[in-house]
Amino acid sequence: MQKLREEIGKVLAPLVEMEASQVLELLEVPPEPEYGDLAFPCFTLAKKMKKSPPAIAKELGDKLSGQKGRLWEKAEPRGPYLNFYIAPKNYSFEVLKKVWEEEEQFGHTNIGNGQNVTIDYSSPNIAKPFGVGHIRSTVIGHSLYLIYRALGYSSIGINHLGDWGTQFGKLIVAFKHWGEEGKLKEDPVDYLYRLYVQFHQEVEENPDLDDEARSWFKRLESGDQEAVSYWEHFRKLSLEAYASIYSRLGIEFEYYHGESHYNQMLDRVINLVQEQGIAKESEGALIVDLEQYDLPPVMLRKKDGATLYITRDLAAAIYRKETFDFARSLYVVGAEQTLHFQQLFKVLELLGFEWASNCVHVPFGMIRFKEGRMSTRAGKIILLEEVLDRAVEMAREIIEEKNPDLENKDSAAEAVGLGAVRFGDLSNDRVKNIEFDWEKVLDFSGETAAYIQYAHARICSIIRKAGSDLPAWDDNAASLLEKEEEITLVKTLAQLPEKIFDSAESYKPSILARYLIDVAREFNRFYHNCPVLSSEPGVQQARLLLINATRQVLANGLGLLGIVAPEEM
Ligand code: ARG
């Protein structure tokens, strides 16, 4: 696709008196295939050439009539556009060859040039449930992590754990009164949450508990040994439990810098804000007024001296810039924190940090689980592990039924189950609320991971039946691809690089996810109309190369969504 663009850029540049690179920026993919494969819009030229855009398109069309390039075979005006049509044989050759050579690197580029991108994601709160919002952050953040890496950025995953705050005072009190070490060790995440809930129940009867908790948190903040060792113990056990979920999901963070990591830096932040003169004291509290930006005021220090979530986020942002010199800094956090991030970025800007504009909140909507065995009702929390287990269990039942002789049922079920959870999330525009429907996310013929994984496994099986792991490369094969279904599939495969790029630029893995559905669909349409193994040898070879390229595109794309593509299922 890029080569095609460049060719067109070269031809058009002298005709329109522009740089080839400017032409490239203007080229668009037409909405309908009958309007060609790339279109040059003539609107911007109207002023310069003192003609209407359709007249310009027509004039350019006349100049290019009868001409063709290596990768395009004709250019035709249509309304204000000049439409270019690919030369199918050369184009197919280029696409198949590129996928063949680049293999698992196909679609990857180096536009990031090694620059750092920090991605703050997952970030659960100790003693509070790993909730649905954290599932979304984990899945979306991890995919962005992989996508940025594929573009040559150096992705830095940061788990901004909620590991500081008054809840630790409450936990210490609850554990001292009612806690049991054995139960804590067994399932720390769940048990700490139970203690937290119990604390809130007991405090109704016995308000003194609140004072006790406050005084324990004070002790913790001032570094009291006993308090610190409880905190460390809770934190360590929780981290171990999270780590096992992350490893099941194939996720590794570069840093577990939770909120506590920034405690040492808060004085500096407060000083900075005061030096810049953007804060004022109000009844003993320290506040940044943002009224002229239509934002509510930010409190950085309470009158009792305690700092807040946003104070730690200010410190974290500065720390990340100083430590990693990021090109971009992403925060994959639910839409309910939009205001928080607007305030945060505004304060950074007022502090004179130009890089504040490279900080991006990547918000997302909520998931609701449909009624049934795991519905989300008020007060009932959904635990990530339960969701994963349930999905894998259901996947296993389906596989058992569809393919009873399969050897690696366990690993296939794990891939399909986890894929269903991830894709059920990632295939939706992230800002929308989604309703998670078990039947739907595991439907092998719906818009699901299983649908894509199944196309992938099917291709693997055809290639195996053809007698080798990989079809051999053949320079002439592409010229035998003539059917409309074949050419459409080739064109679809060629889009992977730009889909990856677009996903990164808009922070939307859903673009890639939707695209993979298209690829699987085009493959099925092709396979329905064009036999592979029963066609004559030359065509068979060409089609094997085509489906092998399809397999590669599906695997590469799924990989960037964090989804495994099994060879059999
Ligand atoms: N722990 C927070 C929560 O669960 C999310 C943290 C997001 N990251 C950040 N830098 N504020 O709401």
PDB file of N, CA, C and O in Angstrom, residues 127-176:
ATOM      1  N   ALA A 127      -6.876  -4.162  48.464  1.00  0.00           N
ATOM      2  CA  ALA A 127      -8.003  -4.255  49.392  1.00  0.00           C
ATOM      3  C   ALA A 127      -9.321  -3.830  48.774  1.00  0.00           C
ATOM      4  O   ALA A 127     -10.353  -3.856  49.420  1.00  0.00           O
ATOM      5  N   LYS A 128      -9.274  -3.435  47.522  1.00  0.00           N
ATOM      6  CA  LYS A 128     -10.538  -3.211  46.833  1.00  0.00           C
ATOM      7  C   LYS A 128     -10.560  -4.207  45.682  1.00  0.00           C
ATOM      8  O   LYS A 128      -9.509  -4.654  45.231  1.00  0.00           O
ATOM      9  N   PRO A 129     -11.724  -4.585  45.228  1.00  0.00           N
ATOM     10  CA  PRO A 129     -11.755  -5.661  44.239  1.00  0.00           C
ATOM     11  C   PRO A 129     -11.111  -5.270  42.921  1.00  0.00           C
ATOM     12  O   PRO A 129     -11.170  -4.109  42.521  1.00  0.00           O
ATOM     13  N   PHE A 130     -10.507  -6.275  42.290  1.00  0.00           N
ATOM     14  CA  PHE A 130     -10.032  -6.117  40.925  1.00  0.00           C
ATOM     15  C   PHE A 130     -11.295  -6.146  40.076  1.00  0.00           C
ATOM     16  O   PHE A 130     -11.807  -7.188  39.714  1.00  0.00           O
ATOM     17  N   GLY A 131     -11.828  -4.978  39.823  1.00  0.00           N
ATOM     18  CA  GLY A 131     -13.172  -4.907  39.257  1.00  0.00           C
ATOM     19  C   GLY A 131     -13.180  -4.914  37.746  1.00  0.00           C
ATOM     20  O   GLY A 131     -12.147  -5.044  37.087  1.00  0.00           O
ATOM     21  N   VAL A 132     -14.366  -4.750  37.224  1.00  0.00           N
ATOM     22  CA  VAL A 132     -14.555  -4.794  35.785  1.00  0.00           C
ATOM     23  C   VAL A 132     -13.763  -3.694  35.085  1.00  0.00           C
ATOM     24  O   VAL A 132     -13.191  -3.895  34.022  1.00  0.00           O
ATOM     25  N   GLY A 133     -13.727  -2.517  35.708  1.00  0.00           N
ATOM     26  CA  GLY A 133     -12.966  -1.415  35.130  1.00  0.00           C
ATOM     27  C   GLY A 133     -11.494  -1.777  34.999  1.00  0.00           C
ATOM     28  O   GLY A 133     -10.842  -1.424  34.028  1.00  0.00           O
ATOM     29  N   HIS A 134     -10.998  -2.502  35.971  1.00  0.00           N
ATOM     30  CA  HIS A 134      -9.589  -2.906  35.896  1.00  0.00           C
ATOM     31  C   HIS A 134      -9.383  -3.967  34.822  1.00  0.00           C
ATOM     32  O   HIS A 134      -8.324  -4.025  34.219  1.00  0.00           O
ATOM     33  N   ILE A 135     -10.393  -4.779  34.589  1.00  0.00           N
ATOM     34  CA  ILE A 135     -10.274  -5.750  33.495  1.00  0.00           C
ATOM     35  C   ILE A 135     -10.122  -4.989  32.184  1.00  0.00           C
ATOM     36  O   ILE A 135      -9.247  -5.272  31.382  1.00  0.00           O
ATOM     37  N   ARG A 136     -10.975  -4.002  31.992  1.00  0.00           N
ATOM     38  CA  ARG A 136     -10.899  -3.240  30.740  1.00  0.00           C
ATOM     39  C   ARG A 136      -9.557  -2.541  30.604  1.00  0.00           C
ATOM     40  O   ARG A 136      -8.940  -2.556  29.543  1.00  0.00           O
ATOM     41  N   SER A 137      -9.117  -1.911  31.665  1.00  0.00           N
ATOM     42  CA  SER A 137      -7.833  -1.217  31.610  1.00  0.00           C
ATOM     43  C   SER A 137      -6.704  -2.194  31.268  1.00  0.00           C
ATOM     44  O   SER A 137      -5.805  -1.889  30.488  1.00  0.00           O
ATOM     45  N   THR A 138      -6.774  -3.385  31.850  1.00  0.00           N
ATOM     46  CA  THR A 138      -5.731  -4.383  31.630  1.00  0.00           C
ATOM     47  C   THR A 138      -5.684  -4.808  30.167  1.00  0.00           C
ATOM     48  O   THR A 138      -4.621  -4.838  29.541  1.00  0.00           O
ATOM     49  N   VAL A 139      -6.857  -5.097  29.621  1.00  0.00           N
ATOM     50  CA  VAL A 139      -6.937  -5.619  28.264  1.00  0.00           C
ATOM     51  C   VAL A 139      -6.597  -4.531  27.230  1.00  0.00           C
ATOM     52  O   VAL A 139      -5.805  -4.751  26.306  1.00  0.00           O
ATOM     53  N   ILE A 140      -7.165  -3.353  27.393  1.00  0.00           N
ATOM     54  CA  ILE A 140      -6.923  -2.268  26.437  1.00  0.00           C
ATOM     55  C   ILE A 140      -5.475  -1.777  26.560  1.00  0.00           C
ATOM     56  O   ILE A 140      -4.769  -1.595  25.578  1.00  0.00           O
ATOM     57  N   GLY A 141      -5.036  -1.602  27.801  1.00  0.00           N
ATOM     58  CA  GLY A 141      -3.671  -1.115  28.027  1.00  0.00           C
ATOM     59  C   GLY A 141      -2.632  -2.078  27.475  1.00  0.00           C
ATOM     60  O   GLY A 141      -1.668  -1.662  26.835  1.00  0.00           O
ATOM     61  N   HIS A 142      -2.851  -3.357  27.693  1.00  0.00           N
ATOM     62  CA  HIS A 142      -1.869  -4.332  27.211  1.00  0.00           C
ATOM     63  C   HIS A 142      -1.810  -4.331  25.688  1.00  0.00           C
ATOM     64  O   HIS A 142      -0.739  -4.409  25.090  1.00  0.00           O
ATOM     65  N   SER A 143      -2.969  -4.213  25.050  1.00  0.00           N
ATOM     66  CA  SER A 143      -2.966  -4.182  23.599  1.00  0.00           C
ATOM     67  C   SER A 143      -2.236  -2.925  23.082  1.00  0.00           C
ATOM     68  O   SER A 143      -1.427  -3.013  22.154  1.00  0.00           O
ATOM     69  N   LEU A 144      -2.473  -1.795  23.707  1.00  0.00           N
ATOM     70  CA  LEU A 144      -1.765  -0.579  23.280  1.00  0.00           C
ATOM     71  C   LEU A 144      -0.258  -0.726  23.504  1.00  0.00           C
ATOM     72  O   LEU A 144       0.551  -0.277  22.691  1.00  0.00           O
ATOM     73  N   TYR A 145       0.076  -1.366  24.582  1.00  0.00           N
ATOM     74  CA  TYR A 145       1.488  -1.647  24.871  1.00  0.00           C
ATOM     75  C   TYR A 145       2.116  -2.422  23.700  1.00  0.00           C
ATOM     76  O   TYR A 145       3.183  -2.068  23.196  1.00  0.00           O
ATOM     77  N   LEU A 146       1.428  -3.474  23.265  1.00  0.00           N
ATOM     78  CA  LEU A 146       1.955  -4.310  22.182  1.00  0.00           C
ATOM     79  C   LEU A 146       1.957  -3.560  20.849  1.00  0.00           C
ATOM     80  O   LEU A 146       2.900  -3.664  20.064  1.00  0.00           O
ATOM     81  N   ILE A 147       0.916  -2.784  20.610  1.00  0.00           N
ATOM     82  CA  ILE A 147       0.799  -2.046  19.351  1.00  0.00           C
ATOM     83  C   ILE A 147       1.913  -0.986  19.247  1.00  0.00           C
ATOM     84  O   ILE A 147       2.576  -0.868  18.218  1.00  0.00           O
ATOM     85  N   TYR A 148       2.143  -0.253  20.319  1.00  0.00           N
ATOM     86  CA  TYR A 148       3.216   0.749  20.274  1.00  0.00           C
ATOM     87  C   TYR A 148       4.579   0.101  20.072  1.00  0.00           C
ATOM     88  O   TYR A 148       5.431   0.604  19.346  1.00  0.00           O
ATOM     89  N   ARG A 149       4.744  -1.039  20.691  1.00  0.00           N
ATOM     90  CA  ARG A 149       6.020  -1.741  20.512  1.00  0.00           C
ATOM     91  C   ARG A 149       6.193  -2.152  19.057  1.00  0.00           C
ATOM     92  O   ARG A 149       7.281  -2.061  18.497  1.00  0.00           O
ATOM     93  N   ALA A 150       5.092  -2.584  18.423  1.00  0.00           N
ATOM     94  CA  ALA A 150       5.164  -3.003  17.023  1.00  0.00           C
ATOM     95  C   ALA A 150       5.486  -1.835  16.104  1.00  0.00           C
ATOM     96  O   ALA A 150       5.920  -2.023  14.974  1.00  0.00           O
ATOM     97  N   LEU A 151       5.276  -0.622  16.577  1.00  0.00           N
ATOM     98  CA  LEU A 151       5.583   0.551  15.762  1.00  0.00           C
ATOM     99  C   LEU A 151       6.969   1.103  16.080  1.00  0.00           C
ATOM    100  O   LEU A 151       7.303   2.217  15.685  1.00  0.00           O
ATOM    101  N   GLY A 152       7.749   0.326  16.785  1.00  0.00           N
ATOM    102  CA  GLY A 152       9.124   0.729  17.034  1.00  0.00           C
ATOM    103  C   GLY A 152       9.307   1.639  18.234  1.00  0.00           C
ATOM    104  O   GLY A 152      10.388   2.179  18.458  1.00  0.00           O
ATOM    105  N   TYR A 153       8.262   1.852  18.993  1.00  0.00           N
ATOM    106  CA  TYR A 153       8.416   2.587  20.249  1.00  0.00           C
ATOM    107  C   TYR A 153       8.922   1.617  21.305  1.00  0.00           C
ATOM    108  O   TYR A 153       8.747   0.403  21.191  1.00  0.00           O
ATOM    109  N   SER A 154       9.513   2.143  22.328  1.00  0.00           N
ATOM    110  CA  SER A 154       9.848   1.312  23.445  1.00  0.00           C
ATOM    111  C   SER A 154       8.731   1.501  24.486  1.00  0.00           C
ATOM    112  O   SER A 154       8.621   2.549  25.118  1.00  0.00           O
ATOM    113  N   SER A 155       7.879   0.485  24.583  1.00  0.00           N
ATOM    114  CA  SER A 155       6.732   0.586  25.488  1.00  0.00           C
ATOM    115  C   SER A 155       7.171   0.307  26.912  1.00  0.00           C
ATOM    116  O   SER A 155       7.906  -0.646  27.164  1.00  0.00           O
ATOM    117  N   ILE A 156       6.724   1.132  27.824  1.00  0.00           N
ATOM    118  CA  ILE A 156       7.038   0.924  29.236  1.00  0.00           C
ATOM    119  C   ILE A 156       5.723   0.785  29.996  1.00  0.00           C
ATOM    120  O   ILE A 156       4.962   1.752  30.105  1.00  0.00           O
ATOM    121  N   GLY A 157       5.435  -0.425  30.454  1.00  0.00           N
ATOM    122  CA  GLY A 157       4.174  -0.674  31.156  1.00  0.00           C
ATOM    123  C   GLY A 157       4.322  -0.361  32.640  1.00  0.00           C
ATOM    124  O   GLY A 157       5.240  -0.851  33.296  1.00  0.00           O
ATOM    125  N   ILE A 158       3.455   0.481  33.138  1.00  0.00           N
ATOM    126  CA  ILE A 158       3.534   0.852  34.550  1.00  0.00           C
ATOM    127  C   ILE A 158       2.218   0.523  35.237  1.00  0.00           C
ATOM    128  O   ILE A 158       1.146   0.946  34.792  1.00  0.00           O
ATOM    129  N   ASN A 159       2.299  -0.263  36.285  1.00  0.00           N
ATOM    130  CA  ASN A 159       1.113  -0.585  37.070  1.00  0.00           C
ATOM    131  C   ASN A 159       1.057   0.396  38.251  1.00  0.00           C
ATOM    132  O   ASN A 159       1.814   0.262  39.214  1.00  0.00           O
ATOM    133  N   HIS A 160       0.188   1.371  38.120  1.00  0.00           N
ATOM    134  CA  HIS A 160       0.079   2.420  39.145  1.00  0.00           C
ATOM    135  C   HIS A 160      -0.859   1.910  40.244  1.00  0.00           C
ATOM    136  O   HIS A 160      -1.987   2.369  40.398  1.00  0.00           O
ATOM    137  N   LEU A 161      -0.345   0.938  40.981  1.00  0.00           N
ATOM    138  CA  LEU A 161      -1.136   0.298  42.031  1.00  0.00           C
ATOM    139  C   LEU A 161      -1.686   1.300  43.042  1.00  0.00           C
ATOM    140  O   LEU A 161      -0.975   2.209  43.475  1.00  0.00           O
ATOM    141  N   GLY A 162      -2.933   1.064  43.436  1.00  0.00           N
ATOM    142  CA  GLY A 162      -3.459   1.855  44.547  1.00  0.00           C
ATOM    143  C   GLY A 162      -2.958   1.220  45.836  1.00  0.00           C
ATOM    144  O   GLY A 162      -3.626   0.382  46.438  1.00  0.00           O
ATOM    145  N   ASP A 163      -1.729   1.578  46.227  1.00  0.00           N
ATOM    146  CA  ASP A 163      -1.129   0.908  47.383  1.00  0.00           C
ATOM    147  C   ASP A 163      -0.843   1.901  48.511  1.00  0.00           C
ATOM    148  O   ASP A 163       0.051   1.713  49.315  1.00  0.00           O
ATOM    149  N   TRP A 164      -1.615   2.986  48.531  1.00  0.00           N
ATOM    150  CA  TRP A 164      -1.450   3.954  49.620  1.00  0.00           C
ATOM    151  C   TRP A 164      -2.806   4.593  49.900  1.00  0.00           C
ATOM    152  O   TRP A 164      -3.633   4.696  48.994  1.00  0.00           O
ATOM    153  N   GLY A 165      -3.021   4.991  51.112  1.00  0.00           N
ATOM    154  CA  GLY A 165      -4.275   5.692  51.412  1.00  0.00           C
ATOM    155  C   GLY A 165      -4.886   5.185  52.696  1.00  0.00           C
ATOM    156  O   GLY A 165      -4.391   4.224  53.304  1.00  0.00           O
ATOM    157  N   THR A 166      -5.958   5.854  53.080  1.00  0.00           N
ATOM    158  CA  THR A 166      -6.555   5.577  54.387  1.00  0.00           C
ATOM    159  C   THR A 166      -7.047   4.138  54.517  1.00  0.00           C
ATOM    160  O   THR A 166      -7.205   3.638  55.622  1.00  0.00           O
ATOM    161  N   GLN A 167      -7.293   3.456  53.374  1.00  0.00           N
ATOM    162  CA  GLN A 167      -7.779   2.077  53.513  1.00  0.00           C
ATOM    163  C   GLN A 167      -6.778   1.194  54.249  1.00  0.00           C
ATOM    164  O   GLN A 167      -7.167   0.189  54.844  1.00  0.00           O
ATOM    165  N   PHE A 168      -5.494   1.591  54.225  1.00  0.00           N
ATOM    166  CA  PHE A 168      -4.521   0.756  54.934  1.00  0.00           C
ATOM    167  C   PHE A 168      -4.660   0.869  56.450  1.00  0.00           C
ATOM    168  O   PHE A 168      -4.423  -0.095  57.168  1.00  0.00           O
ATOM    169  N   GLY A 169      -5.066   2.043  56.910  1.00  0.00           N
ATOM    170  CA  GLY A 169      -5.359   2.182  58.338  1.00  0.00           C
ATOM    171  C   GLY A 169      -6.495   1.234  58.722  1.00  0.00           C
ATOM    172  O   GLY A 169      -6.434   0.526  59.732  1.00  0.00           O
ATOM    173  N   LYS A 170      -7.534   1.223  57.897  1.00  0.00           N
ATOM    174  CA  LYS A 170      -8.688   0.368  58.158  1.00  0.00           C
ATOM    175  C   LYS A 170      -8.310  -1.107  58.126  1.00  0.00           C
ATOM    176  O   LYS A 170      -8.736  -1.905  58.965  1.00  0.00           O
ATOM    177  N   LEU A 171      -7.485  -1.462  57.149  1.00  0.00           N
ATOM    178  CA  LEU A 171      -7.077  -2.860  57.008  1.00  0.00           C
ATOM    179  C   LEU A 171      -6.288  -3.339  58.223  1.00  0.00           C
ATOM    180  O   LEU A 171      -6.484  -4.466  58.697  1.00  0.00           O
ATOM    181  N   ILE A 172      -5.401  -2.485  58.692  1.00  0.00           N
ATOM    182  CA  ILE A 172      -4.591  -2.880  59.837  1.00  0.00           C
ATOM    183  C   ILE A 172      -5.499  -3.127  61.040  1.00  0.00           C
ATOM    184  O   ILE A 172      -5.387  -4.158  61.720  1.00  0.00           O
ATOM    185  N   VAL A 173      -6.423  -2.212  61.264  1.00  0.00           N
ATOM    186  CA  VAL A 173      -7.362  -2.373  62.386  1.00  0.00           C
ATOM    187  C   VAL A 173      -8.168  -3.657  62.216  1.00  0.00           C
ATOM    188  O   VAL A 173      -8.278  -4.482  63.138  1.00  0.00           O
ATOM    189  N   ALA A 174      -8.710  -3.860  61.021  1.00  0.00           N
ATOM    190  CA  ALA A 174      -9.542  -5.044  60.782  1.00  0.00           C
ATOM    191  C   ALA A 174      -8.735  -6.314  60.979  1.00  0.00           C
ATOM    192  O   ALA A 174      -9.188  -7.279  61.601  1.00  0.00           O
ATOM    193  N   PHE A 175      -7.515  -6.309  60.476  1.00  0.00           N
ATOM    194  CA  PHE A 175      -6.703  -7.512  60.583  1.00  0.00           C
ATOM    195  C   PHE A 175      -6.336  -7.798  62.040  1.00  0.00           C
ATOM    196  O   PHE A 175      -6.351  -8.946  62.483  1.00  0.00           O
ATOM    197  N   LYS A 176      -6.035  -6.731  62.785  1.00  0.00           N
ATOM    198  CA  LYS A 176      -5.685  -6.916  64.190  1.00  0.00           C
ATOM    199  C   LYS A 176      -6.880  -7.479  64.969  1.00  0.00           C
ATOM    200  O   LYS A 176      -6.720  -8.349  65.816  1.00  0.00           O
TER     201      LYS A 176
END
